[in-house]
Coordinates of C-alpha atoms in Angstrom, one line a residue:
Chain A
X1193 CA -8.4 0.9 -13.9
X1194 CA -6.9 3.7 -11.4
X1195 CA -8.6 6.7 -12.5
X1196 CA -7.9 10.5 -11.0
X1197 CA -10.4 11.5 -8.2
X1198 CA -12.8 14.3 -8.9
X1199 CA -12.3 16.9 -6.7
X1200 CA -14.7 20.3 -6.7
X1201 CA -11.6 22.6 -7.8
X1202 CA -12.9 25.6 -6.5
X1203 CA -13.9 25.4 -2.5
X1204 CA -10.8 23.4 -1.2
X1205 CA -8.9 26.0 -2.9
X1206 CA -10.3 28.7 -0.9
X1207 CA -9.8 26.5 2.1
X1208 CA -6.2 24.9 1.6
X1209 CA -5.2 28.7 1.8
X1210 CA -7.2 29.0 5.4
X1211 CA -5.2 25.5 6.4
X1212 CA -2.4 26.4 5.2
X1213 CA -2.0 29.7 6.9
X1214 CA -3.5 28.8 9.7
X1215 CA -0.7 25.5 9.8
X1216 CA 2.2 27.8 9.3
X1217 CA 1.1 29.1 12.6
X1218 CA 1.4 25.7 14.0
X1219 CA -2.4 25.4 13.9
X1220 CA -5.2 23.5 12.8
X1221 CA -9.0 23.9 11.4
X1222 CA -9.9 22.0 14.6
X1223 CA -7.7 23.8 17.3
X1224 CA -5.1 20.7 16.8
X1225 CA -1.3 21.4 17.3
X1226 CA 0.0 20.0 14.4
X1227 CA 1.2 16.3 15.9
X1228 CA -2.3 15.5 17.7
X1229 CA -4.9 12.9 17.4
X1230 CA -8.4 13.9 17.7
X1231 CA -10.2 12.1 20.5
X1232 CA -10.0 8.2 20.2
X1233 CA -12.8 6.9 21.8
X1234 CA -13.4 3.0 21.5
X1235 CA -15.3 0.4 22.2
X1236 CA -15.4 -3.4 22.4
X1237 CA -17.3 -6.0 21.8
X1238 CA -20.4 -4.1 20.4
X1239 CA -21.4 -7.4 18.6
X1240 CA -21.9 -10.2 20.3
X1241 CA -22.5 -12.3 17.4
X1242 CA -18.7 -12.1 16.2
X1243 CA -16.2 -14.0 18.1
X1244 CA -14.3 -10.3 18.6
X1245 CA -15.5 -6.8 17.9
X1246 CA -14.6 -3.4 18.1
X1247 CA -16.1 0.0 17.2
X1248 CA -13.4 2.8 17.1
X1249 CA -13.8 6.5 16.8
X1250 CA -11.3 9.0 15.8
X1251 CA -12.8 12.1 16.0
X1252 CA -16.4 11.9 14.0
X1253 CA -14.8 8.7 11.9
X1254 CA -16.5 5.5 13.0
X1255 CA -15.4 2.0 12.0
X1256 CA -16.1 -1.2 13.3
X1257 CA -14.4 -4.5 13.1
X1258 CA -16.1 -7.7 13.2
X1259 CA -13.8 -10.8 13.6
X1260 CA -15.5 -14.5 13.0
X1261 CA -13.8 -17.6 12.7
X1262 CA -15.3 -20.4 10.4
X1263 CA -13.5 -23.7 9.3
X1264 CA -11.6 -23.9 6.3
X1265 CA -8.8 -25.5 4.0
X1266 CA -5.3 -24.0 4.5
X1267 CA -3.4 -22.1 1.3
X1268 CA -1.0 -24.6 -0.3
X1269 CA 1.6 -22.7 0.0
X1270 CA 1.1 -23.0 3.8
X1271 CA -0.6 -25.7 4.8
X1272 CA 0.2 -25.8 8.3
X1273 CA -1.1 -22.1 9.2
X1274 CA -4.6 -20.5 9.5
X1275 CA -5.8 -18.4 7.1
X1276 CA -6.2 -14.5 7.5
X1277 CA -8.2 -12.5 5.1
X1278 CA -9.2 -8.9 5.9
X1279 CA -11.6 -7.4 3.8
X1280 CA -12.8 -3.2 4.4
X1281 CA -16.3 -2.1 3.1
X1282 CA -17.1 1.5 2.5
X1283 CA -21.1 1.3 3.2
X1284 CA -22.8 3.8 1.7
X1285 CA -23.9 5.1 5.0
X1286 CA -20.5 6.4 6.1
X1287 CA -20.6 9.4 3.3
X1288 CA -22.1 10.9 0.5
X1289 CA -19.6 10.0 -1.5
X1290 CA -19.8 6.4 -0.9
X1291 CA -21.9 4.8 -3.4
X1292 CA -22.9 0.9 -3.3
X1293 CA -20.9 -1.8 -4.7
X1294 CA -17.9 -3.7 -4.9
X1295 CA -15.0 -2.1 -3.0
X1296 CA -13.2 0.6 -4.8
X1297 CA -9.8 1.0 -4.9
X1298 CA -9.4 3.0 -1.7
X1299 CA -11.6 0.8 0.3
X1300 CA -9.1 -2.2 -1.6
X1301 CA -5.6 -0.2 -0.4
X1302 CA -7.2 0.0 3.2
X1303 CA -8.1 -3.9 3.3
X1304 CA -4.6 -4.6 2.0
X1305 CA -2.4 -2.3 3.9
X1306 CA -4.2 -3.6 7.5
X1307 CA -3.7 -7.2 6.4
X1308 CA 0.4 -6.4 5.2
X1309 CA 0.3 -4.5 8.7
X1310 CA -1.0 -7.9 10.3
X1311 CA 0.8 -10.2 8.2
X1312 CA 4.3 -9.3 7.8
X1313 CA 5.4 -9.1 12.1
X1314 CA 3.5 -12.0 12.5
X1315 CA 0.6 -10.5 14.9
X1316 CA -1.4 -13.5 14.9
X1317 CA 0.0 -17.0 15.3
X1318 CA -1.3 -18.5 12.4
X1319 CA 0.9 -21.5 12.8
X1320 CA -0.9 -22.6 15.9
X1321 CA -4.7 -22.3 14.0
X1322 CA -4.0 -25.5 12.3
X1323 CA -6.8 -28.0 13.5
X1324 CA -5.9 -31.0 11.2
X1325 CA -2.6 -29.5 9.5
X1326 CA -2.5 -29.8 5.7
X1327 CA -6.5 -29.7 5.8
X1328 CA -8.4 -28.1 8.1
X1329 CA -7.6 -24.9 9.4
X1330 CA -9.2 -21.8 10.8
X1331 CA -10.3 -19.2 8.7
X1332 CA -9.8 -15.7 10.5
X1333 CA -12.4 -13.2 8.7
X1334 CA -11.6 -9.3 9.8
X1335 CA -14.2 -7.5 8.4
X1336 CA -13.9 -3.9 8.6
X1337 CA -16.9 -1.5 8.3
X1338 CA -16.5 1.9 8.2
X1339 CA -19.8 3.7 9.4
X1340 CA -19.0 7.4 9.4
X1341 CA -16.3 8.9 7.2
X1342 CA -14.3 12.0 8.7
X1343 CA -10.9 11.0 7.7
X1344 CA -7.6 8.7 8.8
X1345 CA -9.8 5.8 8.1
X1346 CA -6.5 3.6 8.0
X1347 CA -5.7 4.4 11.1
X1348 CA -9.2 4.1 12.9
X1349 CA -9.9 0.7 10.9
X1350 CA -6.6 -0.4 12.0
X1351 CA -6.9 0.3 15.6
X1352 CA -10.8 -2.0 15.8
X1353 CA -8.8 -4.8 14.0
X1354 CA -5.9 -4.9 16.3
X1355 CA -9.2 -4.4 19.2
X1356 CA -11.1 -6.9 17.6
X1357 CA -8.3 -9.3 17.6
X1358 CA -7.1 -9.2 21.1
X1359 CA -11.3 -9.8 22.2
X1360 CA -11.6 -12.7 19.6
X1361 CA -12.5 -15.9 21.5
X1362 CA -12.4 -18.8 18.9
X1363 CA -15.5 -21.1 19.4
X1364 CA -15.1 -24.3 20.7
X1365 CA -14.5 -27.6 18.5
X1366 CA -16.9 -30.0 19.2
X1367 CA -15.4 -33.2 17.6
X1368 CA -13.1 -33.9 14.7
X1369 CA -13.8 -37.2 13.0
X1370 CA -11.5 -37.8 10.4
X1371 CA -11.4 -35.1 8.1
X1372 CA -14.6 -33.3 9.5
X1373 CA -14.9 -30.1 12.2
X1374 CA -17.4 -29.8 13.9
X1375 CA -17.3 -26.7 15.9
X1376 CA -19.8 -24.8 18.5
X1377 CA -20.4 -21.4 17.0
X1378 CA -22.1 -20.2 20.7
X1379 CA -19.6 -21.5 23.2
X1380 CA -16.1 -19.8 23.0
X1381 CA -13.3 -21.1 24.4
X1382 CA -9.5 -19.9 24.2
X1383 CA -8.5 -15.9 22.9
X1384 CA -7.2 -15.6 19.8
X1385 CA -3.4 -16.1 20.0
X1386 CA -1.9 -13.2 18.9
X1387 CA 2.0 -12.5 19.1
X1388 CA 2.0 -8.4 19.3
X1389 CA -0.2 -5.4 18.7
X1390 CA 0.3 -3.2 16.0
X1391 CA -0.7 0.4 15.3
X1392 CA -0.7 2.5 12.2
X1393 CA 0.1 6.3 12.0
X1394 CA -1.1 7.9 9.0
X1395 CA 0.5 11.5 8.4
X1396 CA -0.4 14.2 5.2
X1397 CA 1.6 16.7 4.0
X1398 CA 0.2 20.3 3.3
X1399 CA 3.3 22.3 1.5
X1400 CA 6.0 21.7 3.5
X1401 CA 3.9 20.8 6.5
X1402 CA 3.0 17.4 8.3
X1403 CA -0.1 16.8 10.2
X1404 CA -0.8 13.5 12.4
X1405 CA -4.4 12.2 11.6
X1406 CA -6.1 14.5 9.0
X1407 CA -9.9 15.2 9.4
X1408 CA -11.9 14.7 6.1
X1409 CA -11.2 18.7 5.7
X1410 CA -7.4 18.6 5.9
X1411 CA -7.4 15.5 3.5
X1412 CA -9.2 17.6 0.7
X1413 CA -6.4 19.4 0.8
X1414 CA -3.6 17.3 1.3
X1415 CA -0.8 16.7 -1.3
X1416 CA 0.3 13.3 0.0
X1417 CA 0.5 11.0 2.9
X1418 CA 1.9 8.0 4.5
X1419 CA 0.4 5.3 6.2
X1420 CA 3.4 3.8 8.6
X1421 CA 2.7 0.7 10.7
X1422 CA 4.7 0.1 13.9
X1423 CA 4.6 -2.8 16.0
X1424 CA 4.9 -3.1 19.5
X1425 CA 8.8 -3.8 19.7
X1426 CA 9.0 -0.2 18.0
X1427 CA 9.5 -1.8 14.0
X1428 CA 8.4 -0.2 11.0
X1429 CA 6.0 -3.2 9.6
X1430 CA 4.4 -1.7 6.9
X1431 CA 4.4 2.0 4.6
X1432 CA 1.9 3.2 2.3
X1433 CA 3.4 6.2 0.6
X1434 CA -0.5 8.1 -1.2
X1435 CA -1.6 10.7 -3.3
X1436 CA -0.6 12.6 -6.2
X1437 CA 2.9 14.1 -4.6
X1438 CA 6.1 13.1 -3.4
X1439 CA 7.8 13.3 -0.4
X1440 CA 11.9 14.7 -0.4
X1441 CA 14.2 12.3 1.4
X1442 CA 14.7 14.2 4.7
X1443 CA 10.4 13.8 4.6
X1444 CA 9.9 10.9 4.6
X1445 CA 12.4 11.0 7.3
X1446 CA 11.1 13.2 9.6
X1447 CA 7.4 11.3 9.0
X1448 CA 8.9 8.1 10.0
X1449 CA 10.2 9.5 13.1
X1450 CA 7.1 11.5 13.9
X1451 CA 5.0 8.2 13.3
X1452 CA 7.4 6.1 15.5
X1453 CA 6.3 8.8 18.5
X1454 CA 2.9 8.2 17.6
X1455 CA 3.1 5.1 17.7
X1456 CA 4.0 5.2 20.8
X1457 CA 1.0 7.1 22.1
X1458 CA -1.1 4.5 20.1
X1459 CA 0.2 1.3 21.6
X1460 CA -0.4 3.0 25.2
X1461 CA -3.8 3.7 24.8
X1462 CA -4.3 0.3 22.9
X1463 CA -2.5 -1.7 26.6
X1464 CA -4.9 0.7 28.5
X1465 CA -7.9 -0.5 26.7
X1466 CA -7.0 -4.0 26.9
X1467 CA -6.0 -4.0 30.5
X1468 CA -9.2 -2.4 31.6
X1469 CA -11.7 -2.4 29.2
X1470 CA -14.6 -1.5 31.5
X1471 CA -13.3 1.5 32.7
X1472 CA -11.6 2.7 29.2
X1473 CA -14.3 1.5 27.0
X1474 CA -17.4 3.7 25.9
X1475 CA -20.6 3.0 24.4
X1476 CA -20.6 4.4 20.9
X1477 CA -23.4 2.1 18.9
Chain B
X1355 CA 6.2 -27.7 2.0
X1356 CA 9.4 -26.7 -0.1
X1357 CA 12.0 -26.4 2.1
X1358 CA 13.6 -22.7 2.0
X1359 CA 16.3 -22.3 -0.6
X1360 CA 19.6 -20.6 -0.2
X1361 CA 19.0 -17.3 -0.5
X1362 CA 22.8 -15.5 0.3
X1363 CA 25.7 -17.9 -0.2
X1364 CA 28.8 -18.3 2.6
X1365 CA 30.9 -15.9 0.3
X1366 CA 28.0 -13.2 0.5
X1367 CA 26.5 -13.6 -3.1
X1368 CA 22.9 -14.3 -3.2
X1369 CA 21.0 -17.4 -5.0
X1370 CA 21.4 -16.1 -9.2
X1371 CA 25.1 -14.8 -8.4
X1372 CA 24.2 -11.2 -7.5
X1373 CA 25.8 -8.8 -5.2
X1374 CA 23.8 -8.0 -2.2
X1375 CA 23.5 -4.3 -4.0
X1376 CA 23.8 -5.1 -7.7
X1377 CA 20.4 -5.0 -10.1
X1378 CA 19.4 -8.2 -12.5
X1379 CA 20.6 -7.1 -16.2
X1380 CA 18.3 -4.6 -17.6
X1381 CA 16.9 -4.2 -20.8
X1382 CA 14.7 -1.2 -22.0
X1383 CA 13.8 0.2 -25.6
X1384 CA 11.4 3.2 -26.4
X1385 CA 8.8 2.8 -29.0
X1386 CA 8.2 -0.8 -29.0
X1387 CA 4.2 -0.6 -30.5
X1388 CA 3.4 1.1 -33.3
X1389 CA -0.6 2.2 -32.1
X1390 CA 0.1 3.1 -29.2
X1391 CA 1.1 7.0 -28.6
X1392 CA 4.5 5.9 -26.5
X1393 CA 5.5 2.5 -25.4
X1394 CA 8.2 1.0 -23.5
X1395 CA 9.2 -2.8 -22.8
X1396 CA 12.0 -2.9 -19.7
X1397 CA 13.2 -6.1 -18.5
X1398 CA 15.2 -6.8 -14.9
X1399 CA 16.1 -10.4 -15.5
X1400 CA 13.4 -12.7 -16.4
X1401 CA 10.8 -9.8 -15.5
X1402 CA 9.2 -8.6 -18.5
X1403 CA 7.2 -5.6 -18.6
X1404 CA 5.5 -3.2 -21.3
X1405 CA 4.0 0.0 -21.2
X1406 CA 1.4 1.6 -23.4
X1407 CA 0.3 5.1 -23.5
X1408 CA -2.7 6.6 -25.3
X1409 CA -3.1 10.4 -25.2
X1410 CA -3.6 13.2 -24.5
X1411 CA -7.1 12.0 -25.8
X1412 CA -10.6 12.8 -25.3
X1413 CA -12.8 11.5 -22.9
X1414 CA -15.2 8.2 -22.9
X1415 CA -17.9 8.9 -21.0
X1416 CA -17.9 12.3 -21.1
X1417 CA -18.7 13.3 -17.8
X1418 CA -15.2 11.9 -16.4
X1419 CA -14.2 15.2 -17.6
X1420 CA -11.9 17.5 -15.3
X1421 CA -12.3 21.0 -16.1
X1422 CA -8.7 22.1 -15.2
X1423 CA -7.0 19.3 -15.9
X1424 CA -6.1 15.8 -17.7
X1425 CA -7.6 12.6 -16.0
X1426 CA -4.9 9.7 -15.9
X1427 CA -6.1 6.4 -16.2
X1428 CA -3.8 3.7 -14.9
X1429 CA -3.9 0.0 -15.4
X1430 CA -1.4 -2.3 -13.9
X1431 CA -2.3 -5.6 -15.4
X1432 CA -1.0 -9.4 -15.0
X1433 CA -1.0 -11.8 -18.4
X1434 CA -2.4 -15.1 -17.2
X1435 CA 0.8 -16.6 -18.4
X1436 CA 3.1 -14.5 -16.6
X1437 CA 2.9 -16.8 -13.4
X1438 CA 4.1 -20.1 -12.4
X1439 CA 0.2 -20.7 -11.5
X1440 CA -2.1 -19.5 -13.9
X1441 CA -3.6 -16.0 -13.1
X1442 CA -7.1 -15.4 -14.0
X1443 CA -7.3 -12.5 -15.8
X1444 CA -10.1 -11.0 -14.1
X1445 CA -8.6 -8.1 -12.1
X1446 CA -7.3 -9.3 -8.5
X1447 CA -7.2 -6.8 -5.5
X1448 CA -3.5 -6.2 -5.7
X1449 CA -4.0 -5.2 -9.2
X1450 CA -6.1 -3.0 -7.9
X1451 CA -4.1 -1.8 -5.0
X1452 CA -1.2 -1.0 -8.0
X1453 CA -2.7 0.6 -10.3
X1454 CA -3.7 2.9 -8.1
X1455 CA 0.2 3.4 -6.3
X1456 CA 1.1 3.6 -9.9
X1457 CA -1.1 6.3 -10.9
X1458 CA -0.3 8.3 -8.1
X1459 CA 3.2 8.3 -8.6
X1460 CA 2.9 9.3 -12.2
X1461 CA 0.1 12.3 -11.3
X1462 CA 3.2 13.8 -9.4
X1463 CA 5.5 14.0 -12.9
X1464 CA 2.9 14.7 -15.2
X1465 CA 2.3 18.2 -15.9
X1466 CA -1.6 17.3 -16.2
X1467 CA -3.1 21.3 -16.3
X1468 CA -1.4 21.4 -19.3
X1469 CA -4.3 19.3 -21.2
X1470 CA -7.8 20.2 -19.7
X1471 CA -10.7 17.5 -20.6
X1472 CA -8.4 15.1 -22.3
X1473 CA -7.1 11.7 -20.6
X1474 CA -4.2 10.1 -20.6
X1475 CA -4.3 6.3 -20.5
X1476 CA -1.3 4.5 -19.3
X1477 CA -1.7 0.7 -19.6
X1478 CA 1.2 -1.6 -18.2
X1479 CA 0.9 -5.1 -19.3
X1480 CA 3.3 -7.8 -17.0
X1481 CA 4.3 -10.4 -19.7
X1482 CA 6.7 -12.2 -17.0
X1483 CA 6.7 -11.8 -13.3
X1484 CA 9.5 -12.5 -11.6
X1485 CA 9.6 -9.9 -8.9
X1486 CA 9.3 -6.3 -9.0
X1487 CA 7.1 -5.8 -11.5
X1488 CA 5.2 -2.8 -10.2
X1489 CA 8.9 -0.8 -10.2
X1490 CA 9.3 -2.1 -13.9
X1491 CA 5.9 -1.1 -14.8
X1492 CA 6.5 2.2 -13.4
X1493 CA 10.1 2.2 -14.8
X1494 CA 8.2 1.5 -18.0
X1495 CA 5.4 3.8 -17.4
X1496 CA 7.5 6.7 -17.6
X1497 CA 9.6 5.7 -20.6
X1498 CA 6.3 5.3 -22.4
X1499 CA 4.9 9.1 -21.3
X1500 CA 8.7 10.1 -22.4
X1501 CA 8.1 8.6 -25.9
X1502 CA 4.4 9.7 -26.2
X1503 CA 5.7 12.8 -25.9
X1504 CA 3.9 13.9 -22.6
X1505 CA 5.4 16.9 -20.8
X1506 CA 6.5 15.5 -17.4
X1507 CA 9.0 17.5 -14.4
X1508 CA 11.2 13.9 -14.4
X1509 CA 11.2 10.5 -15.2
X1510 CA 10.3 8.1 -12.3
X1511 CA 12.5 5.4 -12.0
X1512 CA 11.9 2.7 -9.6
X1513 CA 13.3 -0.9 -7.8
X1514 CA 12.8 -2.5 -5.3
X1515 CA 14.6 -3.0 -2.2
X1516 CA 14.5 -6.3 -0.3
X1517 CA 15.9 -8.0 3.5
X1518 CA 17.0 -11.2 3.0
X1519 CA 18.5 -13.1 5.7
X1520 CA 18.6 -10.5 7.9
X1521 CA 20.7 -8.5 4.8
X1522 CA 19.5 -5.9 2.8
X1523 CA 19.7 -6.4 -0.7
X1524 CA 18.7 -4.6 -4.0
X1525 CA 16.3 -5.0 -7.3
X1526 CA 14.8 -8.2 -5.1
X1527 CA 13.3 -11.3 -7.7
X1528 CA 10.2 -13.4 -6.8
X1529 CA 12.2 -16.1 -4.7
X1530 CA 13.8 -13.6 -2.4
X1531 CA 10.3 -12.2 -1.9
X1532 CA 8.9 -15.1 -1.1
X1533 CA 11.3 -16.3 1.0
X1534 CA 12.5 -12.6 2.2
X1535 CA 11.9 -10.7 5.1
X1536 CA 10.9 -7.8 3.9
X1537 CA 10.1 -6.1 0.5
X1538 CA 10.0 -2.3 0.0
X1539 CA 9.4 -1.1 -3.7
X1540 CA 10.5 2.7 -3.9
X1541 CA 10.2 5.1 -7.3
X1542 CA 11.7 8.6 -7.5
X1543 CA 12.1 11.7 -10.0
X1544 CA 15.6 11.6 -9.5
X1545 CA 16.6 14.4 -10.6
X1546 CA 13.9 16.4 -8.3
X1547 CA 15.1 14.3 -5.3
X1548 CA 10.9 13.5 -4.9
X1549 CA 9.6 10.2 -3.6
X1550 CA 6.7 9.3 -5.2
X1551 CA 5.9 6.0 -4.4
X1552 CA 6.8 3.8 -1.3
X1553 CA 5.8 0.8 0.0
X1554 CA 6.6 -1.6 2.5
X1555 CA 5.8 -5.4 3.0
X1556 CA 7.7 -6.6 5.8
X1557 CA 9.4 -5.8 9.1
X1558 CA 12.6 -3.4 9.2
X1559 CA 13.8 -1.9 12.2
X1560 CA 13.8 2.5 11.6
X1561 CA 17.7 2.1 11.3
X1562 CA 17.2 -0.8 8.6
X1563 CA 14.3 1.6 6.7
X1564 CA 17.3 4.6 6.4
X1565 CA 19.9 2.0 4.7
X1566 CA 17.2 0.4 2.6
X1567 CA 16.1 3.7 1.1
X1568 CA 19.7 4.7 0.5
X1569 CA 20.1 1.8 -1.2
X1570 CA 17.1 1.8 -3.2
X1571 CA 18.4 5.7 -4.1
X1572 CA 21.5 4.1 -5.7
X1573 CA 19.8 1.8 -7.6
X1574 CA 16.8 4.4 -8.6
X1575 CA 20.0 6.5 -10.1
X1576 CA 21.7 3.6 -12.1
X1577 CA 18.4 2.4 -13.5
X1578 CA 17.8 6.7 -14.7
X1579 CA 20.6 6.4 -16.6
X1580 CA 19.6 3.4 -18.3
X1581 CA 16.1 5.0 -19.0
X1582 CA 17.8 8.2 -20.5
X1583 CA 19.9 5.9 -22.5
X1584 CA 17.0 4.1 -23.8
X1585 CA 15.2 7.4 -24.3
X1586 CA 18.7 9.3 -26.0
X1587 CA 18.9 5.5 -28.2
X1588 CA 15.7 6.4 -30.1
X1589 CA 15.6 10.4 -30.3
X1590 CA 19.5 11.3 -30.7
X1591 CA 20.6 9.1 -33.1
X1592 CA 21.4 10.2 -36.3
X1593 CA 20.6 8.3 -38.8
X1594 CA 24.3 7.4 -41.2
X1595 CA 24.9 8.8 -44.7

């Protein structure tokens, strides 16, 4: 059951008016113009144990993304394709807040809108992770931890799978005797094939305001937001329309075209990363 | 594997007959369970959907309790018989994801301060799925706060909007999902003009996304009447001499 957050009535009160004000003047908490990221910093491959990692910071939000790779049997309905399955823990560790369990719902709606976001342009080539088609297939596991919880976790977890992905080598099968696998979990061989990147904007709405990438602050505060996932060929691939308002037509308009410029800016950085990941990538744990 | 079925015919129509912007028949009625404090059943073709609420009612546990304001509970729920493969009934992650799109949407009609440290429970049962059943529960959702009585600022009304073979088509079932290219469920307060719950599953290009939310805005309006109708059915009729 879906139940209404708590929320301490009283102090983001007092502080939505500070935002708000201080937005109609086109700025933020933070010293943000309205439309700007905090600083991205990322890093890859902080675990060598998984086939493909990445640890990505937006601002003082930390999450990492483990990818591994394990042998499995296809879905029916697709017997021919690998099999991805994201899955997003909220660790205790990230926030006070965060208490230990199963995932909640929000942890749930992040899982599920990364793996729509993955799923629906096609970013990885599932069709070619069929080792013995109709049986054996690979099992793609994206396993997002989020370690530090300052807001836009969407868009942070989003941007260490989409890392994680394009660093994923897949280890190297050993032998296949009839129906069995048996692979080398510490020799890797080929990348992951992937198709195209994808990048989600996630944008909240304060009155009649829009901000790119709210801090924890600014989401206390927040009426609504959406989550918009763009590919690289400049396609909307997935929404998430959240929270307890809604959004007038011309909104949703003018998010969708703000996020598609965003976008943008996210792909670049992603290519820079990718293309030279010594010089672009930082240590961050 | 199946091979894909025809999903839009040479002369345009799509694979039950339909228009590429024409919604499956619709049935609602108001009132449909006698505990509960407002109920609704709405059908779009073989989709079968009803609603439940319960409150303004007080709180178990007690320390859920918002001091300024009513809690809604939301639970989207599948029947294990409403599936071609039997669903457990345990709660799935997509049930999860729903009820919580659900709620939201509903938080933004409700007029919640108006009951302090009460809750209201709104509990959506799908009896059939046959494709856009979180826009019928939603549709449902709101008839039932309507007949419970709830104070709300509109009704939310809701369909889904589909691509299909590269066209865009309304009030999508589960074969043109499945098979579909894209699938983007939309709910409105109408009369407000307010958004309050959009999603997307698939890939449309920016130009595609305007056309399908037009599109989903004529059918949001059609299926409004219908609710009002349902709504204007049970409380304005006069009973004859």
């Amino acid at each position: 059951m879906s139940l209404t957050p708590v929320q301490t009535p009283i102090i983001p009160r007092l502080k939505k008016e500070k935002i708000v004000s201080l937005i109609k003047t086109g700025k933020r908490i933070d010293g943000r113009r309205l439309d700007e990221y905090r600083p991205i910093t990322i890093q890859l491959n902080p675990i060598q144990k998984a086939e493909g990692s990445a640890a990505v910071k937006i601002g003082d939000t930390m999450a990492m993304v483990g990818v591994k790779l394990e042998v499995g049997i296809p879905y029916s309905d697709r017997p021919n394709e690998g099999v991805l399955q994201v899955h997003a823990e909220f660790v205790p560790l990230a926030s006070p807040t965060f208490e230990p369990g199963p995932p909640d719902e929000n942890a749930i709606e992040t899982a599920r809108v990364i793996d729509r976001s993955l799923r629906e342009p096609r970013a990885i080539r599932l069709e070619d992770l069929a080792i013995i088609p109709g049986q054996k297939v690979w099992i793609v596991f994206n396993d997002i931890y989020l370690l530090d919880h300052d807001g836009n976790i969407i868009d942070a977890s989003m941007l260490a799978s989409m890392l994680a992905l394009n660093v994923t080598k897949m280890p190297k099968i050993v032998s296949i005797e009839g129906d069995k696998v048996v692979i080398d979990k510490d020799s890797r061989g080929q990348k992951l094939p992937l198709n195209l990147n994808v990048v989600t904007v996630t944008i909240g709405k304060v009155d009649k305001y829009f901000i790119v990438d709210p801090s924890l602050e600014e989401e206390s505060v927040l009426d609504a937001k959406i989550t918009v996932a763009v590919d690289s060929l400049g396609r909307i691939v997935g929404l998430q329309k959240m929270g307890m308002e809604g959004f007038t037509e011309d909104e949703v308009d003018y998010v969708i075209e703000l996020a598609l410029k965003k976008a943008k800016e996210l792909h670049s950085l992603l290519e820079k990363v990718l293309k030279n990941p010594e010089e672009a990538s930082k240590s961050i744990v | 594997m199946i091979e894909k079925p025809v999903l839009i015919k040479e002369d345009g129509t799509r694979h039950d007959g339909r228009k590429s912007e024409e919604l499956r028949p619709i049935r609602m009625e108001v009132g449909v369970l006698k505990n509960a404090d407002g109920s609704a059943l709405v059908e779009f073709g073989r989709t079968k959907v009803i609603a439940a609420v319960y409150g303004p009612r007080e709180i178990h546990p007690k320390h859920m309790t918002l001091p300024d304001r009513a809690l809604i509970r939301c639970r989207y729920h599948m029947a294990p018989f409403s599936t071609s493969e039997r669903k457990s009934p345990a709660p799935s992650r997509r049930e999860v994801e729903l009820s919580k799109v659900i709620r939201e949407a509903l938080e933004a009609t409700v007029f919640t301060d108006l009951y302090p440290r009460t809750t209201i429970d709104v509990f959506i049962e799908v009896l059939q799925a046959d494709g856009g059943t979180r826009t019928t529960g939603l549709t449902a959702a709101s008839l039932a706060l309507a007949d419970a009585g709830i104070p709300m600022r509109d009704l939310v009304a809701a369909v889904a909007v589909g691509k299909v073979n590269g066209v865009l088509v309304l009030d999508i079932d589960e074969l043109e999902d499945e098979y579909g290219e894209a699938d983007m469920p939309v709910a409105m307060m109408p009369s407000l003009g307010k958004i309050v719950l959009l999603q997307l599953n698939g890939v449309l290009t920016p130009e595609e996304f305007k056309k399908a939310l037009e599109l989903a805005k004529k059918g949001i309006n059609e299926i409004y009447r219908l609710q009002k109708e349902a709504l204007t059915k049970k409380y304005l009729s006069y009973p004859e001499e």
